[in-house]
Structures are given as structure tokens and as C-alpha cells.
mmCIF file of C-alpha atoms and ligand atoms in Angstrom:
data_model
loop_
_atom_site.group_PDB
_atom_site.id
_atom_site.type_symbol
_atom_site.label_atom_id
_atom_site.label_comp_id
_atom_site.label_asym_id
_atom_site.label_seq_id
_atom_site.Cartn_x
_atom_site.Cartn_y
_atom_site.Cartn_z
ATOM 1 C CA MET A 1382 0.036 -0.019 -0.043
ATOM 2 C CA PRO A 1383 1.733 3.258 -1.091
ATOM 3 C CA HIS A 1384 1.946 5.824 1.698
ATOM 4 C CA SER A 1385 0.555 9.344 1.307
ATOM 5 C CA ALA A 1386 2.962 12.228 0.935
ATOM 6 C CA VAL A 1387 2.396 13.319 4.347
ATOM 7 C CA LEU A 1388 3.091 9.937 5.898
ATOM 8 C CA ASN A 1389 6.225 9.677 3.915
ATOM 9 C CA VAL A 1390 7.191 13.137 5.492
ATOM 10 C CA MET A 1391 6.548 11.605 8.945
ATOM 11 C CA ILE A 1392 8.483 8.466 8.321
ATOM 12 C CA LYS A 1393 11.459 10.501 7.186
ATOM 13 C CA ALA A 1394 11.180 12.619 10.291
ATOM 14 C CA ALA A 1395 11.040 9.669 12.580
ATOM 15 C CA TYR A 1396 14.027 7.968 10.699
ATOM 16 C CA ARG A 1397 16.244 11.162 11.126
ATOM 17 C CA ALA A 1398 15.371 11.578 14.824
ATOM 18 C CA GLY A 1399 15.885 7.791 15.321
ATOM 19 C CA ARG A 1400 19.475 8.026 13.890
ATOM 20 C CA SER A 1401 20.230 10.831 16.325
ATOM 21 C CA LEU A 1402 18.832 8.725 19.319
ATOM 22 C CA LYS A 1403 20.900 5.689 18.077
ATOM 23 C CA ARG A 1404 24.039 8.028 18.242
ATOM 24 C CA ASP A 1405 23.214 9.248 21.659
ATOM 25 C CA LEU A 1406 22.275 5.653 22.971
ATOM 26 C CA GLY A 1407 25.948 4.892 22.273
ATOM 27 C CA GLU A 1408 26.947 7.818 24.605
ATOM 28 C CA VAL A 1409 24.253 7.407 27.102
ATOM 29 C CA GLU A 1410 26.534 7.557 30.011
ATOM 30 C CA ASN A 1411 27.721 11.173 28.941
ATOM 31 C CA LEU A 1412 24.431 12.429 28.324
ATOM 32 C CA GLN A 1413 22.989 15.600 30.037
ATOM 33 C CA VAL A 1414 20.057 14.270 32.027
ATOM 34 C CA SER A 1415 17.543 16.399 33.972
ATOM 35 C CA LEU A 1416 14.417 15.788 36.125
ATOM 36 C CA LYS A 1417 11.013 16.982 34.909
ATOM 37 C CA GLY A 1418 9.233 15.649 38.238
ATOM 38 C CA PRO A 1419 9.575 12.544 40.406
ATOM 39 C CA ARG A 1420 11.506 9.871 38.309
ATOM 40 C CA ASN A 1421 10.583 11.752 35.225
ATOM 41 C CA PHE A 1422 13.798 11.946 33.150
ATOM 42 C CA VAL A 1423 14.636 14.264 30.180
ATOM 43 C CA THR A 1424 17.784 14.107 28.190
ATOM 44 C CA ALA A 1425 19.663 16.051 25.575
ATOM 45 C CA ALA A 1426 18.572 13.180 23.396
ATOM 46 C CA ASP A 1427 15.028 13.935 23.838
ATOM 47 C CA ARG A 1428 15.413 17.497 23.083
ATOM 48 C CA ARG A 1429 17.642 16.812 20.049
ATOM 49 C CA ALA A 1430 15.339 14.518 18.608
ATOM 50 C CA GLU A 1431 12.247 16.859 19.101
ATOM 51 C CA GLU A 1432 14.207 19.603 17.210
ATOM 52 C CA ILE A 1433 14.850 17.354 14.296
ATOM 53 C CA VAL A 1434 11.206 16.124 14.142
ATOM 54 C CA TYR A 1435 10.020 19.692 14.287
ATOM 55 C CA GLU A 1436 12.403 20.763 11.574
ATOM 56 C CA GLU A 1437 11.327 18.046 9.164
ATOM 57 C CA LEU A 1438 7.722 18.589 9.750
ATOM 58 C CA ALA A 1439 7.821 22.251 9.548
ATOM 59 C CA LYS A 1440 9.654 22.196 6.247
ATOM 60 C CA ALA A 1441 6.924 20.150 4.723
ATOM 61 C CA ARG A 1442 3.934 21.675 6.404
ATOM 62 C CA PRO A 1443 4.943 24.945 7.635
ATOM 63 C CA ASP A 1444 1.393 26.054 8.484
ATOM 64 C CA TYR A 1445 0.607 23.045 10.831
ATOM 65 C CA GLY A 1446 0.470 23.352 14.605
ATOM 66 C CA PHE A 1447 2.871 21.338 16.668
ATOM 67 C CA LEU A 1448 2.708 19.700 20.176
ATOM 68 C CA GLY A 1449 5.937 18.080 21.397
ATOM 69 C CA GLU A 1450 6.473 16.681 24.793
ATOM 70 C CA GLU A 1451 9.723 18.643 25.305
ATOM 71 C CA GLY A 1452 9.070 21.979 23.613
ATOM 72 C CA GLY A 1453 5.287 22.180 24.348
ATOM 73 C CA ALA A 1454 2.822 23.837 21.918
ATOM 74 C CA ARG A 1455 3.753 25.722 18.706
ATOM 75 C CA GLU A 1456 0.644 27.477 17.015
ATOM 76 C CA GLY A 1457 0.419 27.118 13.084
ATOM 77 C CA ALA A 1458 -1.502 29.151 10.715
ATOM 78 C CA ASP A 1459 -3.419 26.095 9.669
ATOM 79 C CA LYS A 1460 -5.807 25.531 12.775
ATOM 80 C CA SER A 1461 -7.208 22.245 11.649
ATOM 81 C CA HIS A 1462 -3.874 20.433 11.314
ATOM 82 C CA ARG A 1463 -1.673 19.694 14.495
ATOM 83 C CA TRP A 1464 1.295 17.268 14.961
ATOM 84 C CA ILE A 1465 1.522 15.435 18.260
ATOM 85 C CA VAL A 1466 5.123 14.193 18.998
ATOM 86 C CA ASP A 1467 6.833 12.185 21.575
ATOM 87 C CA PRO A 1468 10.575 12.396 20.348
ATOM 88 C CA LEU A 1469 11.554 9.603 22.646
ATOM 89 C CA ASP A 1470 9.095 7.336 24.237
ATOM 90 C CA GLY A 1471 10.725 5.242 26.901
ATOM 91 C CA THR A 1472 13.219 7.562 28.255
ATOM 92 C CA THR A 1473 13.941 5.560 31.432
ATOM 93 C CA ASN A 1474 14.577 2.592 29.053
ATOM 94 C CA PHE A 1475 16.935 4.638 26.903
ATOM 95 C CA LEU A 1476 18.882 5.887 29.934
ATOM 96 C CA HIS A 1477 19.592 2.317 31.081
ATOM 97 C CA GLY A 1478 20.622 1.184 27.606
ATOM 98 C CA ILE A 1479 17.328 -0.907 27.167
ATOM 99 C CA PRO A 1480 16.688 -1.081 23.567
ATOM 100 C CA HIS A 1481 13.043 -0.578 23.791
ATOM 101 C CA PHE A 1482 11.955 3.083 22.983
ATOM 102 C CA ALA A 1483 10.559 4.855 20.043
ATOM 103 C CA VAL A 1484 9.720 8.077 18.207
ATOM 104 C CA SER A 1485 5.929 8.583 18.106
ATOM 105 C CA ILE A 1486 4.540 11.050 15.612
ATOM 106 C CA GLY A 1487 0.696 11.580 15.138
ATOM 107 C CA LEU A 1488 -1.145 14.019 12.923
ATOM 108 C CA GLU A 1489 -4.536 15.445 14.011
ATOM 109 C CA ARG A 1490 -6.860 16.956 11.701
ATOM 110 C CA ASP A 1491 -9.899 18.756 13.339
ATOM 111 C CA GLY A 1492 -9.538 16.980 16.626
ATOM 112 C CA ALA A 1493 -9.042 13.352 15.179
ATOM 113 C CA VAL A 1494 -5.759 11.476 14.547
ATOM 114 C CA VAL A 1495 -5.657 10.690 10.850
ATOM 115 C CA ALA A 1496 -1.901 9.532 10.456
ATOM 116 C CA GLY A 1497 0.637 7.776 12.895
ATOM 117 C CA VAL A 1498 4.098 6.622 12.952
ATOM 118 C CA VAL A 1499 5.965 4.668 15.786
ATOM 119 C CA TYR A 1500 9.545 3.914 15.172
ATOM 120 C CA ASN A 1501 12.007 1.932 17.433
ATOM 121 C CA PRO A 1502 15.360 2.723 16.171
ATOM 122 C CA ALA A 1503 17.067 -0.050 18.232
ATOM 123 C CA ASN A 1504 15.216 -2.803 16.156
ATOM 124 C CA ASP A 1505 14.416 -0.661 13.110
ATOM 125 C CA GLU A 1506 10.825 -1.515 13.297
ATOM 126 C CA VAL A 1507 8.475 1.206 11.975
ATOM 127 C CA PHE A 1508 4.859 1.008 12.569
ATOM 128 C CA VAL A 1509 2.558 3.178 10.300
ATOM 129 C CA ALA A 1510 -1.160 3.864 9.881
ATOM 130 C CA GLU A 1511 -3.549 6.165 8.159
ATOM 131 C CA ARG A 1512 -7.112 6.576 8.719
ATOM 132 C CA GLY A 1513 -9.109 4.076 6.645
ATOM 133 C CA LYS A 1514 -6.090 2.625 5.014
ATOM 134 C CA GLY A 1515 -4.924 0.073 7.634
ATOM 135 C CA ALA A 1516 -1.862 -0.543 9.802
ATOM 136 C CA TYR A 1517 1.702 -1.594 8.889
ATOM 137 C CA LEU A 1518 4.926 -2.832 10.357
ATOM 138 C CA ASN A 1519 7.884 -2.459 7.894
ATOM 139 C CA ASP A 1520 5.279 -2.277 5.150
ATOM 140 C CA LYS A 1521 3.517 -5.489 6.052
ATOM 141 C CA ARG A 1522 -0.152 -5.092 7.055
ATOM 142 C CA ILE A 1523 -0.714 -5.986 10.600
ATOM 143 C CA ARG A 1524 -3.820 -7.033 12.624
ATOM 144 C CA VAL A 1525 -4.648 -7.160 16.352
ATOM 145 C CA ALA A 1526 -4.574 -10.968 17.764
ATOM 146 C CA ALA A 1527 -7.731 -12.781 17.424
ATOM 147 C CA ARG A 1528 -7.400 -14.657 20.807
ATOM 148 C CA GLU A 1529 -10.745 -14.700 22.938
ATOM 149 C CA LYS A 1530 -9.452 -16.719 25.952
ATOM 150 C CA LEU A 1531 -8.355 -14.662 28.835
ATOM 151 C CA ALA A 1532 -6.073 -17.553 30.077
ATOM 152 C CA ASP A 1533 -4.217 -17.330 26.806
ATOM 153 C CA ALA A 1534 -3.690 -13.655 26.961
ATOM 154 C CA VAL A 1535 -0.304 -11.658 27.460
ATOM 155 C CA VAL A 1536 -1.323 -8.055 28.485
ATOM 156 C CA ALA A 1537 0.845 -5.073 29.049
ATOM 157 C CA CYS A 1538 0.190 -2.386 31.442
ATOM 158 C CA GLY A 1539 1.642 0.900 32.972
ATOM 159 C CA MET A 1540 2.855 0.762 36.568
ATOM 160 C CA PRO A 1541 2.623 4.023 38.426
ATOM 161 C CA HIS A 1542 5.655 4.577 40.629
ATOM 162 C CA TYR A 1543 6.656 6.885 43.279
ATOM 163 C CA GLY A 1544 4.898 10.217 43.257
ATOM 164 C CA ARG A 1545 2.974 9.503 39.942
ATOM 165 C CA GLY A 1546 -0.458 7.690 39.954
ATOM 166 C CA ASP A 1547 -2.849 5.773 42.108
ATOM 167 C CA LEU A 1548 -0.744 2.967 43.648
ATOM 168 C CA ALA A 1549 -3.643 1.367 45.662
ATOM 169 C CA LEU A 1550 -5.895 1.322 42.508
ATOM 170 C CA ALA A 1551 -2.906 -0.160 40.354
ATOM 171 C CA ARG A 1552 -2.380 -3.117 42.935
ATOM 172 C CA HIS A 1553 -5.944 -4.180 42.605
ATOM 173 C CA GLU A 1554 -5.797 -3.888 38.839
ATOM 174 C CA ILE A 1555 -2.611 -5.722 38.546
ATOM 175 C CA ALA A 1556 -3.822 -8.451 40.948
ATOM 176 C CA ALA A 1557 -6.978 -8.851 38.790
ATOM 177 C CA ALA A 1558 -4.732 -9.259 35.750
ATOM 178 C CA GLN A 1559 -2.467 -11.787 37.526
ATOM 179 C CA GLN A 1560 -5.564 -14.012 38.253
ATOM 180 C CA ASN A 1561 -6.970 -13.918 34.649
ATOM 181 C CA PHE A 1562 -4.162 -13.744 32.058
ATOM 182 C CA ALA A 1563 -1.174 -15.968 31.105
ATOM 183 C CA GLY A 1564 0.968 -12.930 31.386
ATOM 184 C CA LEU A 1565 1.589 -9.412 32.555
ATOM 185 C CA ARG A 1566 4.274 -7.243 31.006
ATOM 186 C CA ARG A 1567 5.499 -3.695 31.925
ATOM 187 C CA TYR A 1568 7.693 -2.608 28.996
ATOM 188 C CA GLY A 1569 8.108 1.165 29.624
ATOM 189 C CA ALA A 1570 7.139 2.641 26.339
ATOM 190 C CA ALA A 1571 3.436 3.489 25.822
ATOM 191 C CA ALA A 1572 3.580 4.107 22.108
ATOM 192 C CA LEU A 1573 5.392 0.696 21.551
ATOM 193 C CA ASP A 1574 2.738 -1.088 23.891
ATOM 194 C CA LEU A 1575 -0.012 0.175 21.668
ATOM 195 C CA ALA A 1576 1.943 -0.800 18.412
ATOM 196 C CA TRP A 1577 2.422 -4.243 19.945
ATOM 197 C CA VAL A 1578 -1.328 -4.655 20.378
ATOM 198 C CA ALA A 1579 -1.753 -3.473 16.884
ATOM 199 C CA CYS A 1580 0.690 -6.346 15.477
ATOM 200 C CA GLY A 1581 -0.852 -9.041 17.829
ATOM 201 C CA ARG A 1582 2.150 -9.506 20.056
ATOM 202 C CA LEU A 1583 0.163 -8.230 22.972
ATOM 203 C CA ASP A 1584 -3.483 -9.217 23.441
ATOM 204 C CA ALA A 1585 -4.288 -6.100 25.434
ATOM 205 C CA TYR A 1586 -2.946 -3.035 27.190
ATOM 206 C CA TRP A 1587 -4.195 -0.623 29.640
ATOM 207 C CA GLU A 1588 -2.476 2.395 31.414
ATOM 208 C CA ARG A 1589 -3.652 5.842 33.255
ATOM 209 C CA ASN A 1590 -2.232 9.288 33.476
ATOM 210 C CA LEU A 1591 -0.674 9.424 29.933
ATOM 211 C CA ALA A 1592 -0.078 12.545 27.592
ATOM 212 C CA PRO A 1593 -1.512 13.112 24.230
ATOM 213 C CA TRP A 1594 1.984 12.377 22.747
ATOM 214 C CA ASP A 1595 2.083 8.879 24.353
ATOM 215 C CA LEU A 1596 -1.187 7.976 22.745
ATOM 216 C CA ALA A 1597 -1.849 9.850 19.387
ATOM 217 C CA ALA A 1598 -0.054 7.703 16.922
ATOM 218 C CA GLY A 1599 -0.468 4.314 18.713
ATOM 219 C CA SER A 1600 -4.133 4.631 19.124
ATOM 220 C CA LEU A 1601 -4.662 5.063 15.562
ATOM 221 C CA LEU A 1602 -2.331 1.815 14.802
ATOM 222 C CA VAL A 1603 -4.589 -0.264 17.006
ATOM 223 C CA ARG A 1604 -7.842 1.083 15.327
ATOM 224 C CA GLU A 1605 -6.583 0.595 11.846
ATOM 225 C CA ALA A 1606 -5.419 -2.935 12.844
ATOM 226 C CA GLY A 1607 -8.909 -3.803 13.724
ATOM 227 C CA GLY A 1608 -8.605 -3.117 17.479
ATOM 228 C CA PHE A 1609 -10.496 -1.222 19.942
ATOM 229 C CA VAL A 1610 -9.274 1.726 22.094
ATOM 230 C CA SER A 1611 -11.003 3.770 24.744
ATOM 231 C CA ASP A 1612 -10.410 5.134 28.255
ATOM 232 C CA CYS A 1613 -11.144 3.205 31.246
ATOM 233 C CA ASP A 1614 -14.860 3.882 31.202
ATOM 234 C CA GLY A 1615 -15.057 2.851 27.632
ATOM 235 C CA LYS A 1616 -15.210 6.419 26.290
ATOM 236 C CA GLY A 1617 -13.444 7.380 23.004
ATOM 237 C CA ASP A 1618 -11.640 10.641 23.904
ATOM 238 C CA ILE A 1619 -8.289 9.305 25.282
ATOM 239 C CA LEU A 1620 -6.200 12.178 24.205
ATOM 240 C CA LYS A 1621 -8.137 14.164 26.911
ATOM 241 C CA SER A 1622 -8.559 11.525 29.644
ATOM 242 C CA GLY A 1623 -5.115 10.083 29.334
ATOM 243 C CA ASP A 1624 -6.218 6.798 30.195
ATOM 244 C CA VAL A 1625 -6.247 3.933 27.695
ATOM 245 C CA VAL A 1626 -7.574 0.310 27.259
ATOM 246 C CA ALA A 1627 -6.777 -1.361 23.991
ATOM 247 C CA GLY A 1628 -7.197 -4.777 22.431
ATOM 248 C CA ASN A 1629 -9.447 -6.957 20.039
ATOM 249 C CA ASP A 1630 -13.165 -6.557 20.569
ATOM 250 C CA PHE A 1631 -13.397 -9.300 23.265
ATOM 251 C CA MET A 1632 -10.122 -8.410 25.030
ATOM 252 C CA HIS A 1633 -11.069 -4.621 25.195
ATOM 253 C CA ARG A 1634 -14.573 -5.554 26.709
ATOM 254 C CA GLU A 1635 -13.151 -8.082 29.208
ATOM 255 C CA LEU A 1636 -10.216 -5.682 30.294
ATOM 256 C CA LEU A 1637 -12.807 -2.868 30.811
ATOM 257 C CA ARG A 1638 -14.982 -5.326 33.007
ATOM 258 C CA LEU A 1639 -11.725 -6.439 35.081
ATOM 259 C CA LEU A 1640 -10.773 -2.752 35.609
ATOM 260 C CA LYS A 1641 -14.206 -1.792 36.790
ATOM 261 C CA GLU A 1642 -14.308 -4.704 39.339
ATOM 262 C CA ALA A 1643 -10.832 -3.856 40.441
ATOM 263 C CA ALA A 1644 -11.975 -0.330 40.940
ATOM 264 C CA ALA A 1645 -14.818 -1.339 42.917
ATOM 265 C CA GLU A 1646 -12.513 -3.608 45.085
ATOM 266 C CA ALA A 1647 -10.017 -0.688 45.716
ATOM 267 C CA GLY A 1648 -13.086 1.566 46.647
ATOM 268 C CA LYS A 1649 -14.194 -1.170 49.315
ATOM 269 C CA ALA A 1650 -10.533 -1.521 50.575
ATOM 270 C CA GLU A 1651 -10.134 2.197 50.950
ATOM 271 C CA ILE A 1652 -13.539 2.199 53.066
ATOM 272 C CA ARG A 1653 -12.349 -0.694 55.178
ATOM 273 C CA GLN A 1654 -9.171 1.081 56.106
HETATM 274 C C1 LIG B 436 6.547 7.266 29.363
HETATM 275 C C2 LIG B 436 6.555 5.936 28.802
HETATM 276 C C3 LIG B 436 6.038 4.797 30.071
HETATM 277 C C4 LIG B 436 4.746 5.325 30.640
HETATM 278 C C5 LIG B 436 5.037 6.878 31.218
HETATM 279 C C6 LIG B 436 5.339 7.927 29.964
HETATM 280 P P1 LIG B 436 8.305 8.861 28.430
HETATM 281 O O1 LIG B 436 6.830 8.163 28.402
HETATM 282 O O2 LIG B 436 5.580 5.982 27.853
HETATM 283 O O3 LIG B 436 5.952 3.691 29.552
HETATM 284 O O4 LIG B 436 4.438 4.462 31.849
HETATM 285 O O5 LIG B 436 3.808 7.245 31.787
HETATM 286 O O6 LIG B 436 5.545 9.119 30.561
HETATM 287 O O7 LIG B 436 8.395 9.990 29.476
HETATM 288 O O8 LIG B 436 9.517 7.833 28.333
HETATM 289 O O9 LIG B 436 8.304 9.691 26.982
HETATM 290 CA CA1 LIG B 437 6.076 9.137 26.471
HETATM 291 CA CA1 LIG B 438 9.040 11.120 25.810
#
């Protein structure tokens, strides 16, 4: 399936930023690192990659708006188009030399994501999708897994840590997952978690307290691969809520049910305290 001109621009930007990240990965011990909040790192590599992506996208579409994790929002003359960019998703992995991180670029048109690229430069896997045109991994069409048995499912999740997120609720959610699924994984890069649901490596994924740049491209990959994506209440506007539940139709519904039960348990546990 030939890609549109705008998707080719996004892929080129992701590759260029990926080359810069690969170079920095080799120098990770010398990288300047600072904290954005409790255990929330940013490095010179994140900032460099974001500038490269901005440069490439602005060259091709100078009027589009730009929302980047590190540089924030940049207004564009064209109010209906906005890039949503995470230059390095998985910064903590990157800082530890764990080759599981990605450049994530989404294109939003009139409030809906219409194109997405998630590129892991460490293994050269590029996931792309355009609305209505399907999802691809290295140019091969991908579909979500068809499994409909919880006991066979491998599921990924976020794991709130010190100072970020509701630890008590997460304990109940993780306990519910441990009792129902074949495996639970915490990989540390939300955009890749969604991409792996889209290509069927993972049967489902859930996480809370994410930002639009963690979710924009990955959510379109799942939808274009035949999957379902919503917030933890089953509603669609995940870029606003920051919570995500993704999977095939069966897994998405079942995970929503388990999360609801876990929230009720957490509520009861809190009352008992
Ligand atoms: C983080 C990763 C991580 C998720 C965090 C995100 P970053 O993105 O996606 O998996 O649990 O909430 O902030 O900070 O590495 O771009
Ligand atoms: Ca991120
Ligand atoms: Ca990031």
C-alpha cells in the first residue's frame, strides 16, 4: 500500500530522529540528564530528537501546529492540523541502555488522529497507519490478535511509581490481571505497547495518566489494525482523559470489566481502612 505524501514526511522525520537517538544511545553515560518531576527524566537526546522532528515536519507543512513533549505547543496558521510528537518514548529504558524506546509522531485533523508513525530505532521497526488505510509494520499489513481466551492472553500495563498515579488502585488492577491472564508485562514505552497490540504481540494493554503524545500515533495503529481503544470507562476521547484500554473487541470489553471490578475492590478496601 503506497503511503501518502504526508505519511512519507512523518516516516522521514522519525528515521532522522531515530538516527540521532541511536548515536546518543552509544553515548548514554555522557548524556546530560535532568528531572521534569519525580522519576521523570529528560535528556539532551529527547530535546535533540524533538528539534529534528520539528524541523522536518515544519519544512514540509510550515502552517501546521505542533505539540511536542519537550518543547510544548507551537501554533500554526492552519488551525485544523496539528502534529502530536513524543521524540523519545521510553526515556527511562533509553537511559539504562534498554533497546525498547520509540519516536512517536501523530497527525491530528480537526481533533481526530488521521496518521501515525511509531519507530523503534533500536530494532528498526517502523509502525505506520493512516485513517481508513490500515496499519503496517515495515510495510507488512498488521492485525490485532484474534485470541478470545483470557487464560491465553499476554497483556501489558503501565505501573505507576513513586509520586505518580494511584498506587492502591494499580495494585488491585494488577492483581485482577494476574488472576486472569497468561502473562502481564510492563515494557516502559506506551507508544510501543499500543503498536504491539496492533501487530498482535500483545492481546491487550491498559495504562492511566498518559499524555496526548504517548497516545496519538499508537491509538490509530490499534484502530487501523482492527482493534478497539477507549479510556477506562469505555469512552473514546483518550487524548483528553490520558487513560487507555486497547485490544481486540473481546479483550477490550473483558479488560474494561476487570478494571471496573478492580476499581470497586479498591473503593471497598479504602472504606475498610
Ligand atoms: C513514558 C513511557 C512509560 C509510561 C509513562 C510515560 P516517556 O513516556 O511511555 O511507559 O508509563 O507514563 O511518561 O516519559 O518515556 O516519554
Ligand atoms: Ca512518552
Ligand atoms: Ca518522551
